[in-house]
Amino acid sequence: MKTTMMDQALSINHFLDRAGTLFKHNEIVSRLPDKTLVRHSYGQWHRRTLSLASALQRAGLQKGDRVATLCWNHHMHLEAYFGIPAAGGVMHTLNLRLSAEELGWIAADAKDRILIVDDVLLPLYLQMAALHAFERVIVFPFSGAPVPPEFTSYEAFIAEGDADGFTPVPHGEDEAIAICYTSGTTGRPKGVAYSHRSTVLHTLVGCLGDHWGLRGIDVVMPVTPMFHANSWGMPYGAVMVGAKLVFPGPHLHADDLLDLMQLEPPTLSLGVPTIWMSLIQTYERSLTEHPGRWKLPAGMRSLVGGAAVPESLIRAFDAHGIWIMQGWGMTETSPIATISYARAELKDASAEERYRRAAMAGVIAPLVELRLKTEEGLIAPWDGQTMGEVQVRGPFITGSYHEVPVTEDKFTADGWLRTGDVATLDDLGFLRITDRTKDLIKSGGEWISSVDVENALMAHPAVAEAAVIAIPDEKWSERPLACVVFKPGQNAPAEALNAHLISHGFAKWQCPERYEVIAAVPRTSTGKFWKLKLREMFPR
Ligand code: ADP
């Protein structure tokens, strides 16, 4: 029996075409470094995107070649999201919070050929340039200053493209369109590649009414950096439905976001808990210190994830008419795997119960299968009590890492991704994250590898042993605490240890918040650092 047109591949190029024809009058607003706003219509954006794709092809881009971006959130980054795949390339979003050493290594590992960089980030590029030689560096004149003559200006580059004569490169659904690196528990970060198919399916799932409920009349403010797991899928969703986009550019401080919200009130936003925590505190202070300075956009829905969302944050926003939807996922899961929403069974639930549920990671998204594996290797029942490692599979869950052999510590023999998160599931299918087995600390939405910090600390002449754990932090979600054993008769103050880390390529925010001197690091029966014991010793 013949079925529907199987030769019609799922493709984000379709979203691009659609936006350029159907939504050409809708707006994309970006905040520039000088805080002024620049406006483009989707029609203009569409032409610029096709010009970029055409120019990339003329510059010799071959199918599957990687083009890196080192950019803030703005219209040009959205051009790259669609223009690079339309040219047949793979967009590699570089995380501007990483050190130059890490960025250089990642760019080399991904074999990035071309880089598109914001002019305001050129100093970071110049530091990493020695570690990876891009064939071409295209500089976006984001600040409006002239582009230094040794680089190609983005505007001059796309002016060489032929938007009218360009046809997007034919492709298979499973061909990569983007790659994003995730922090390694030990050693190096690993690349996760997304395909046209995975991106389209993830976008459709994200847009469901129970999730973002994204509509064409929405005004979307993506605060989550576009270098994080393709900004949780929202840029693709906004283009698919033609929703107005408001990009904050480099201005992510609470005052700046509140100012932007007055100018362009969003109906939907997304970001990590740290951002919203500081935003609500600043706003509440302003009510007495500067009454009337800001108004929160009541009715806005906000997707918050990347770290546990405290119930207090959900309550604080709800008091101002803003509902926070918590999501859980990973770069490896595209990233949405669960979202907390009010299920039919909860329609008559008390406010207390609704808050309690909203503070959980949420309900398993369609097309995602999720199970909890207990330490005994059993599948945990959905009793809200039994803990197990979260394992997932599905069409937008990665099946491997870029050029890394598939190993059993990351993927089970029967084909599930091991997330390194520990959780319970209750009878309504709500996931509650309780612990993490991967040795990583998440501070303000960015990873710190405890193992890397430990190794660097143990290279200090006074340190015999060092074990680093996460402690809860109201502002940053988590911060690193280092437990240090000094060599006999030796000592070093925290400032000296942090200076040592910085000289070894760590950023300031990656350095431990606190040091505790201990006599010996507790060890498990197999001789590994017993972090559980340390977490008990230093709960906060
Ligand atoms: P992203 O770029 O989306 O933040 P990462 O791959 O960097 O994705 O981080 C994924 C990890 O972040 C998860 O495995 C988990 O440890 C943590 N995380 C994400 N969302 C939540 C959440 N809602 N609650 C608790 N932890 C979370």
Coordinates of C-alpha atoms and ligand atoms in Angstrom, one line a residue:
M1 CA 0.0 0.0 0.0
K2 CA 1.4 3.4 -0.9
T3 CA 1.3 6.0 1.9
T4 CA 2.1 9.7 2.1
M5 CA 5.0 11.3 0.1
M6 CA 8.0 9.6 1.7
D7 CA 10.4 11.5 -0.6
Q8 CA 9.4 14.8 1.2
A9 CA 12.1 15.1 3.7
L10 CA 11.5 16.9 7.0
S11 CA 13.6 20.1 6.7
I12 CA 14.1 23.4 8.5
N13 CA 14.5 24.9 5.0
H14 CA 10.7 24.7 4.9
F15 CA 10.4 27.0 7.9
L16 CA 12.8 29.4 6.2
D17 CA 10.7 29.6 3.0
R18 CA 7.5 29.8 5.0
A19 CA 8.7 32.8 7.1
G20 CA 9.9 34.6 4.0
T21 CA 6.6 34.4 2.3
L22 CA 3.9 34.1 4.9
F23 CA 5.3 36.3 7.7
K24 CA 7.4 38.8 5.8
H25 CA 5.9 41.8 7.7
N26 CA 6.5 40.4 11.2
E27 CA 9.4 41.8 13.2
I28 CA 12.7 40.7 14.5
V29 CA 14.1 43.1 17.1
S30 CA 17.7 43.1 18.3
R31 CA 19.4 45.1 21.0
L32 CA 22.8 46.4 19.9
P33 CA 25.8 46.9 22.1
D34 CA 24.9 50.6 22.6
K35 CA 21.5 49.4 23.8
T36 CA 19.5 50.9 20.8
L37 CA 17.1 48.6 19.0
V38 CA 17.4 47.5 15.4
R39 CA 14.4 46.1 13.6
H40 CA 14.2 43.7 10.6
S41 CA 11.1 42.2 9.1
Y42 CA 11.0 38.5 8.5
G43 CA 11.1 39.4 4.8
Q44 CA 14.4 41.2 5.2
W45 CA 15.8 38.5 7.4
H46 CA 14.8 35.9 4.8
R47 CA 16.7 37.7 2.1
R48 CA 19.7 38.2 4.2
T49 CA 19.7 34.5 5.2
L50 CA 19.5 33.4 1.6
S51 CA 22.3 35.9 0.7
L52 CA 24.4 34.4 3.5
A53 CA 23.8 30.8 2.2
S54 CA 24.6 31.8 -1.3
A55 CA 27.8 33.7 -0.2
L56 CA 28.9 30.6 1.8
Q57 CA 28.6 28.4 -1.2
R58 CA 30.5 30.9 -3.4
A59 CA 33.2 30.9 -0.7
G60 CA 33.6 27.1 -1.4
L61 CA 31.5 25.7 1.5
Q62 CA 30.9 22.0 0.8
K63 CA 28.1 19.9 2.1
G64 CA 28.7 18.9 5.8
D65 CA 31.4 21.6 6.3
R66 CA 31.3 23.3 9.7
V67 CA 30.7 27.0 10.1
A68 CA 31.2 28.2 13.7
T69 CA 29.4 31.2 15.3
L70 CA 30.7 33.1 18.3
C71 CA 27.8 35.4 18.8
W72 CA 25.3 36.9 21.2
N73 CA 21.6 36.6 20.6
H74 CA 20.5 38.8 17.7
H75 CA 19.1 38.7 14.2
M76 CA 22.4 37.8 12.5
H77 CA 22.7 34.7 14.7
L78 CA 19.3 33.7 13.5
E79 CA 20.5 34.2 9.9
A80 CA 23.3 31.8 10.7
Y81 CA 20.8 29.3 12.2
F82 CA 19.1 28.9 8.8
G83 CA 21.6 30.2 6.3
I84 CA 24.4 27.7 7.2
P85 CA 22.1 24.7 6.8
A86 CA 20.6 26.1 3.6
A87 CA 24.1 26.3 2.2
G88 CA 24.6 22.6 3.1
G89 CA 26.8 23.4 6.1
V90 CA 26.7 22.5 9.8
M91 CA 26.3 25.4 12.2
H92 CA 28.6 25.1 15.2
T93 CA 27.6 27.4 18.0
L94 CA 30.6 28.3 20.2
N95 CA 29.9 29.1 23.8
L96 CA 31.4 32.5 24.5
R97 CA 31.6 31.8 28.3
L98 CA 34.3 29.2 27.7
S99 CA 38.0 29.9 28.0
A100 CA 40.0 30.6 24.8
E101 CA 41.8 27.2 25.3
E102 CA 38.5 25.3 25.5
L103 CA 37.1 27.1 22.5
G104 CA 40.2 26.5 20.4
W105 CA 40.1 22.8 21.3
I106 CA 36.4 22.5 20.4
A107 CA 36.8 24.3 17.1
A108 CA 39.6 22.0 16.1
D109 CA 37.7 18.9 17.2
A110 CA 34.7 20.0 15.1
K111 CA 37.0 20.9 12.2
D112 CA 35.4 24.3 11.8
R113 CA 36.3 25.9 8.5
I114 CA 34.7 29.3 8.8
L115 CA 34.0 31.5 11.8
I116 CA 31.3 34.1 12.1
V117 CA 32.1 36.3 15.1
D118 CA 30.6 39.4 16.7
D119 CA 33.0 42.3 16.5
V120 CA 32.6 42.8 20.3
L121 CA 33.9 39.2 20.7
L122 CA 37.0 39.7 18.6
P123 CA 39.3 39.8 21.7
L124 CA 38.1 36.3 22.7
Y125 CA 38.6 35.1 19.1
L126 CA 42.1 36.5 19.0
Q127 CA 43.0 34.5 22.1
M128 CA 41.8 31.3 20.6
A129 CA 43.2 32.0 17.1
A130 CA 46.5 30.3 18.0
L131 CA 44.7 27.0 18.8
H132 CA 42.7 26.6 15.7
A133 CA 43.2 28.2 12.3
F134 CA 39.9 29.0 10.6
E135 CA 40.1 29.3 6.8
R136 CA 38.1 32.5 7.0
V137 CA 36.9 34.8 9.8
I138 CA 33.8 36.8 9.1
V139 CA 33.2 39.7 11.5
F140 CA 29.7 40.9 12.2
P141 CA 29.8 44.7 12.8
F142 CA 27.4 44.4 15.7
S143 CA 28.7 47.5 17.5
G144 CA 28.6 49.5 14.2
A145 CA 32.3 50.2 14.3
P146 CA 34.3 49.5 11.0
V147 CA 35.5 45.9 10.7
P148 CA 39.3 45.7 11.0
P149 CA 40.7 45.3 7.4
E150 CA 42.4 42.0 8.1
F151 CA 38.9 40.4 8.4
T152 CA 35.9 40.0 6.1
S153 CA 32.9 42.1 7.1
Y154 CA 29.7 40.1 7.4
E155 CA 27.8 42.8 5.6
A156 CA 30.3 42.8 2.7
F157 CA 30.3 39.0 2.6
I158 CA 26.6 38.6 2.3
A159 CA 26.4 41.4 -0.3
E160 CA 28.4 39.0 -2.5
G161 CA 25.6 36.4 -2.2
D162 CA 22.7 36.1 -4.6
A163 CA 19.5 35.7 -2.7
D164 CA 17.3 35.5 -5.9
G165 CA 19.4 32.9 -7.6
F166 CA 20.0 30.7 -4.6
T167 CA 18.4 27.2 -4.1
P168 CA 18.9 25.5 -0.8
V169 CA 21.1 22.4 -1.0
P170 CA 19.2 19.2 -1.3
H171 CA 19.7 17.0 1.7
G172 CA 18.6 13.9 3.6
E173 CA 16.6 14.2 6.7
D174 CA 19.3 12.7 8.8
E175 CA 22.1 15.0 7.6
A176 CA 23.5 17.3 10.3
I177 CA 22.6 20.9 10.4
A178 CA 24.1 21.9 13.7
I179 CA 26.5 20.7 16.3
C180 CA 26.8 21.8 19.9
Y181 CA 29.4 20.8 22.5
T182 CA 28.6 19.6 25.9
S183 CA 30.9 19.5 28.9
G184 CA 32.7 16.2 29.5
T185 CA 32.6 14.7 33.0
T186 CA 36.3 14.0 32.5
G187 CA 38.5 15.3 29.8
R188 CA 37.2 17.1 26.8
P189 CA 33.8 18.4 25.8
K190 CA 31.9 16.2 23.3
G191 CA 30.0 17.3 20.1
V192 CA 26.3 16.5 19.7
A193 CA 25.0 16.8 16.1
Y194 CA 21.3 17.6 15.2
S195 CA 19.7 16.7 11.9
H196 CA 16.9 18.4 9.9
R197 CA 14.6 15.6 11.1
S198 CA 15.5 15.8 14.8
T199 CA 15.2 19.6 14.7
V200 CA 11.8 19.6 13.0
L201 CA 10.3 17.0 15.3
H202 CA 11.8 18.7 18.4
T203 CA 10.3 22.1 17.3
L204 CA 6.9 20.6 16.8
V205 CA 7.0 18.9 20.2
G206 CA 8.2 22.1 21.9
C207 CA 5.4 24.2 20.3
L208 CA 2.6 22.0 21.7
G209 CA -0.1 23.7 23.7
D210 CA 0.9 21.9 26.9
H211 CA 4.5 23.1 26.3
W212 CA 5.3 26.6 25.0
G213 CA 1.9 26.9 23.2
L214 CA 3.7 29.0 20.7
R215 CA 1.5 31.2 18.4
G216 CA 2.1 33.7 15.7
I217 CA 0.9 36.5 17.9
D218 CA 3.5 35.8 20.5
V219 CA 6.4 38.1 21.3
V220 CA 9.3 35.8 22.1
M221 CA 12.3 36.9 24.1
P222 CA 15.1 34.3 24.1
V223 CA 17.4 35.1 27.0
T224 CA 18.9 31.6 26.8
P225 CA 22.1 32.0 24.8
M226 CA 21.7 30.8 21.2
F227 CA 24.9 28.8 21.8
H228 CA 23.1 26.6 24.3
A229 CA 21.4 23.5 22.7
N230 CA 20.2 25.6 19.8
S231 CA 18.5 27.9 22.4
W232 CA 16.2 25.1 23.4
G233 CA 14.5 25.0 20.0
M234 CA 12.7 28.3 20.3
P235 CA 14.4 30.1 17.4
Y236 CA 13.1 27.4 15.0
G237 CA 9.7 27.5 16.6
A238 CA 9.4 31.3 16.3
V239 CA 10.4 31.2 12.6
M240 CA 8.0 28.3 12.0
V241 CA 5.0 30.3 13.3
G242 CA 6.4 33.8 12.4
A243 CA 6.3 35.0 16.0
K244 CA 7.9 38.4 16.7
L245 CA 11.4 37.9 18.2
V246 CA 13.1 40.3 20.7
F247 CA 16.8 39.5 21.1
P248 CA 18.5 41.0 24.1
G249 CA 22.0 41.1 22.5
P250 CA 24.8 41.3 25.1
H251 CA 22.6 42.9 27.7
L252 CA 21.5 40.2 30.2
H253 CA 21.6 42.1 33.5
A254 CA 18.3 42.3 35.3
D255 CA 18.0 46.1 34.8
D256 CA 18.6 45.7 31.1
L257 CA 16.1 42.9 30.7
L258 CA 13.5 44.9 32.6
D259 CA 14.2 47.9 30.4
L260 CA 13.8 45.8 27.3
M261 CA 10.6 44.4 28.6
Q262 CA 9.1 47.9 28.9
L263 CA 10.1 48.6 25.3
E264 CA 9.0 45.3 23.8
P265 CA 6.8 43.4 26.3
P266 CA 7.3 39.7 25.7
T267 CA 4.5 37.1 26.0
L268 CA 7.0 34.2 26.1
S269 CA 10.6 34.1 27.3
L270 CA 13.2 31.5 28.1
G271 CA 16.2 31.4 30.4
V272 CA 18.0 29.7 33.2
P273 CA 16.9 30.1 36.9
T274 CA 19.9 32.4 37.7
I275 CA 18.6 35.1 35.3
W276 CA 15.0 35.0 36.5
M277 CA 16.1 35.0 40.2
S278 CA 18.1 38.2 39.8
L279 CA 15.3 39.7 37.6
I280 CA 12.6 39.2 40.2
Q281 CA 14.8 40.4 43.1
T282 CA 15.7 43.6 41.1
Y283 CA 12.1 44.1 40.2
E284 CA 10.8 43.7 43.8
R285 CA 13.4 46.1 45.1
S286 CA 12.4 48.6 42.5
L287 CA 8.8 48.6 43.9
T288 CA 10.0 50.5 47.0
E289 CA 13.2 52.1 45.6
H290 CA 11.9 53.3 42.2
P291 CA 8.1 52.8 42.2
G292 CA 6.7 52.7 38.7
R293 CA 10.1 52.3 37.0
W294 CA 9.2 48.9 35.5
K295 CA 6.1 46.8 35.0
L296 CA 6.5 43.1 34.6
P297 CA 4.7 41.7 31.5
A298 CA 1.8 40.0 33.2
G299 CA 0.5 37.0 31.3
M300 CA 4.0 36.2 30.0
R301 CA 4.8 32.4 30.0
S302 CA 8.4 31.7 30.8
L303 CA 10.3 28.5 30.0
V304 CA 12.9 28.0 32.7
G305 CA 15.3 25.1 32.8
G306 CA 18.9 24.0 32.5
A307 CA 19.0 23.7 36.3
A308 CA 16.4 23.0 39.0
V309 CA 13.8 25.7 39.3
P310 CA 13.1 26.6 43.0
E311 CA 9.4 26.6 44.0
S312 CA 10.0 30.1 45.6
L313 CA 10.9 31.4 42.1
I314 CA 7.7 30.0 40.6
R315 CA 5.6 31.5 43.4
A316 CA 7.3 34.9 43.2
F317 CA 6.6 35.3 39.5
D318 CA 3.1 33.9 39.8
A319 CA 2.4 36.7 42.3
H320 CA 3.0 39.1 39.3
G321 CA 0.9 37.1 36.8
I322 CA 3.8 35.3 35.1
W323 CA 3.8 31.5 34.9
I324 CA 7.0 29.6 34.9
M325 CA 7.2 26.3 33.0
Q326 CA 10.0 24.2 34.1
G327 CA 11.8 22.0 31.5
W328 CA 14.4 19.4 31.9
G329 CA 16.8 18.2 29.2
M330 CA 20.3 18.1 28.0
T331 CA 22.3 19.2 24.9
E332 CA 22.0 15.5 24.0
T333 CA 18.2 15.6 24.0
S334 CA 17.8 18.6 21.7
P335 CA 17.1 19.5 24.7
I336 CA 13.5 19.2 25.7
A337 CA 12.7 15.9 27.3
T338 CA 10.2 16.9 30.0
I339 CA 8.1 19.9 30.7
S340 CA 6.1 20.6 33.8
Y341 CA 2.5 21.6 32.9
A342 CA -0.9 21.3 34.5
R343 CA -2.3 17.9 33.3
A344 CA -6.0 17.3 33.1
E345 CA -5.8 15.2 36.3
L346 CA -4.7 18.4 38.1
K347 CA -7.3 20.8 36.9
D348 CA -9.0 20.9 40.3
A349 CA -5.8 20.7 42.3
S350 CA -5.0 23.2 45.0
A351 CA -2.5 26.0 44.4
E352 CA -0.1 24.2 46.7
E353 CA -0.2 21.1 44.6
R354 CA 0.2 23.1 41.4
Y355 CA 3.3 24.8 42.7
R356 CA 4.7 21.5 43.9
R357 CA 4.3 20.0 40.5
A358 CA 5.7 23.1 38.8
A359 CA 8.8 22.7 40.8
M360 CA 9.4 19.3 39.3
A361 CA 11.2 18.6 36.1
G362 CA 7.9 17.7 34.5
V363 CA 6.1 15.2 32.2
I364 CA 7.8 13.2 29.5
A365 CA 7.5 14.9 26.1
P366 CA 5.9 13.1 23.2
L367 CA 8.4 11.1 21.1
V368 CA 10.7 10.7 24.1
E369 CA 10.8 7.5 26.0
L370 CA 12.2 7.7 29.5
R371 CA 13.0 5.1 32.2
L372 CA 14.8 5.1 35.5
K373 CA 17.4 2.4 36.1
T374 CA 18.1 1.7 39.8
E375 CA 21.5 0.8 41.2
E376 CA 20.5 -2.8 41.2
G377 CA 19.8 -2.6 37.4
L378 CA 16.0 -2.7 37.7
I379 CA 13.5 -0.4 36.1
A380 CA 12.2 1.9 38.9
P381 CA 8.4 1.9 39.4
W382 CA 6.5 5.2 39.0
D383 CA 5.9 5.5 42.7
G384 CA 7.5 9.0 43.3
Q385 CA 10.0 7.4 45.7
T386 CA 12.3 4.9 43.9
M387 CA 15.3 6.7 42.5
G388 CA 17.1 5.6 39.4
E389 CA 19.3 7.0 36.6
V390 CA 17.3 8.8 34.0
Q391 CA 17.7 7.0 30.6
V392 CA 16.1 8.3 27.4
R393 CA 15.7 7.5 23.8
G394 CA 13.8 8.9 20.8
P395 CA 14.2 10.6 17.4
F396 CA 15.7 13.8 18.8
I397 CA 18.0 12.1 21.4
T398 CA 21.6 11.8 20.3
G399 CA 22.8 8.2 19.6
S400 CA 26.5 9.1 19.8
Y401 CA 29.0 11.9 20.2
H402 CA 31.0 13.4 17.3
E403 CA 33.9 11.1 16.6
V404 CA 33.8 9.5 20.0
P405 CA 33.3 5.7 20.2
V406 CA 29.9 4.7 21.8
T407 CA 30.7 3.4 25.2
E408 CA 28.5 1.8 27.9
D409 CA 29.0 4.6 30.4
K410 CA 27.1 6.9 28.0
F411 CA 24.8 4.5 26.1
T412 CA 23.3 1.3 27.3
A413 CA 23.7 -1.9 25.3
D414 CA 20.0 -1.8 24.5
G415 CA 20.2 1.7 23.0
W416 CA 19.3 4.3 25.7
L417 CA 21.2 7.5 26.5
R418 CA 22.5 7.5 30.1
T419 CA 21.9 11.1 31.3
G420 CA 23.8 11.0 34.6
D421 CA 20.8 12.5 36.3
V422 CA 19.1 10.6 39.1
A423 CA 15.3 11.1 39.6
T424 CA 12.0 9.7 40.6
L425 CA 8.8 9.4 38.6
D426 CA 5.4 9.5 40.1
D427 CA 2.1 8.0 39.0
L428 CA 1.3 11.0 36.8
G429 CA 4.6 10.6 35.0
F430 CA 6.2 13.7 36.7
L431 CA 10.0 13.5 36.8
R432 CA 11.7 14.9 39.9
I433 CA 15.5 15.2 39.6
T434 CA 17.1 14.3 42.9
D435 CA 20.8 14.0 42.2
R436 CA 23.5 13.8 39.5
T437 CA 26.1 11.1 39.0
K438 CA 28.1 13.0 36.5
D439 CA 30.9 14.9 38.1
L440 CA 29.9 18.4 36.9
I441 CA 28.7 21.5 38.6
K442 CA 26.2 23.8 37.0
S443 CA 26.7 27.5 37.9
G444 CA 24.4 30.0 36.3
G445 CA 23.6 27.6 33.5
E446 CA 27.2 26.9 32.6
W447 CA 29.2 23.8 33.5
I448 CA 32.3 23.5 35.6
S449 CA 34.0 20.1 35.5
S450 CA 34.9 19.1 39.1
V451 CA 37.5 16.7 37.8
D452 CA 39.3 19.3 35.8
V453 CA 39.4 21.7 38.8
E454 CA 40.6 18.8 41.0
N455 CA 43.4 17.9 38.6
A456 CA 44.5 21.5 38.3
L457 CA 44.4 22.0 42.1
M458 CA 46.4 18.8 42.7
A459 CA 49.1 20.3 40.4
H460 CA 49.7 23.0 43.0
P461 CA 52.9 22.3 44.9
A462 CA 51.2 22.6 48.4
V463 CA 48.2 20.3 47.5
A464 CA 48.2 16.6 48.1
E465 CA 44.6 15.9 47.2
A466 CA 41.6 17.9 46.1
A467 CA 37.9 16.9 45.6
V468 CA 35.4 19.4 44.3
I469 CA 31.6 19.2 44.9
A470 CA 28.6 21.4 44.1
I471 CA 26.9 23.3 46.9
P472 CA 23.5 24.8 46.4
D473 CA 23.5 28.5 45.7
E474 CA 20.4 30.7 45.6
K475 CA 21.8 32.9 42.8
W476 CA 23.8 30.6 40.6
S477 CA 21.9 27.3 41.4
E478 CA 25.2 25.6 42.2
R479 CA 28.8 26.8 43.1
P480 CA 32.0 24.7 43.5
L481 CA 33.4 23.9 46.9
A482 CA 36.9 22.4 47.0
C483 CA 37.9 20.1 49.8
V484 CA 41.7 20.2 50.0
V485 CA 44.3 18.0 51.7
F486 CA 47.6 19.9 52.0
K487 CA 51.0 18.1 51.9
P488 CA 52.5 17.8 55.4
G489 CA 53.7 21.2 56.6
Q490 CA 52.3 23.0 53.6
N491 CA 49.5 25.5 53.1
A492 CA 48.1 28.0 50.6
P493 CA 45.3 30.5 51.0
A494 CA 42.2 30.3 48.7
E495 CA 43.3 33.4 46.7
A496 CA 46.6 31.7 45.8
L497 CA 44.8 28.5 44.8
N498 CA 42.3 30.4 42.6
A499 CA 45.2 32.4 41.1
H500 CA 46.8 29.1 40.3
L501 CA 43.6 27.9 38.6
I502 CA 43.3 31.1 36.5
S503 CA 46.9 30.7 35.4
H504 CA 45.9 27.2 34.2
G505 CA 43.2 28.5 31.9
F506 CA 40.2 28.5 34.2
A507 CA 37.8 31.4 34.1
K508 CA 37.2 33.3 37.3
W509 CA 33.6 32.0 37.6
Q510 CA 34.9 28.4 37.4
C511 CA 37.1 28.8 40.5
P512 CA 35.8 27.4 43.8
E513 CA 33.6 29.7 45.9
R514 CA 34.9 28.1 49.0
Y515 CA 37.8 25.9 50.3
E516 CA 37.5 23.5 53.1
V517 CA 40.7 21.9 54.5
I518 CA 40.3 18.3 55.4
A519 CA 42.6 15.6 56.7
A520 CA 41.9 13.0 53.9
V521 CA 39.4 12.7 51.1
P522 CA 36.9 9.9 51.9
R523 CA 37.1 7.1 49.4
T524 CA 34.7 4.4 48.2
S525 CA 35.5 0.7 48.4
T526 CA 36.9 0.9 44.9
G527 CA 39.2 3.8 45.9
K528 CA 37.3 6.6 44.1
F529 CA 36.6 10.0 45.8
W530 CA 33.4 9.4 47.8
K531 CA 31.6 12.6 46.8
L532 CA 28.4 11.5 48.5
K533 CA 30.2 11.5 51.8
L534 CA 31.7 15.0 51.1
R535 CA 28.2 16.3 50.2
E536 CA 27.0 15.0 53.6
M537 CA 30.0 16.8 55.3
F538 CA 29.3 20.1 53.5
P539 CA 25.6 20.2 52.7
R540 CA 25.8 24.0 52.0
Ligands
ADP1 P1 21.5 22.9 28.4 O1 22.5 23.5 27.5 O2 20.1 22.8 27.9 O3 21.6 23.6 29.8 P2 23.3 20.8 29.2 O4 23.5 19.6 28.4 O5 24.3 21.8 29.4 O6 22.0 21.4 28.6 O7 22.8 20.4 30.7 C1 21.9 19.4 31.0 C2 21.9 19.1 32.5 O8 21.4 20.2 33.2 C3 21.0 17.9 32.9 O9 21.5 16.7 32.6 C4 20.8 18.2 34.4 O10 21.8 17.8 35.1 C5 20.7 19.7 34.4 N1 19.3 20.2 34.3 C6 18.7 20.7 33.2 N2 17.4 21.0 33.4 C7 17.2 20.7 34.7 C8 16.1 20.8 35.6 N3 14.9 21.4 35.2 N4 16.3 20.4 36.9 C9 17.4 19.9 37.3 N5 18.5 19.8 36.6 C10 18.4 20.2 35.3

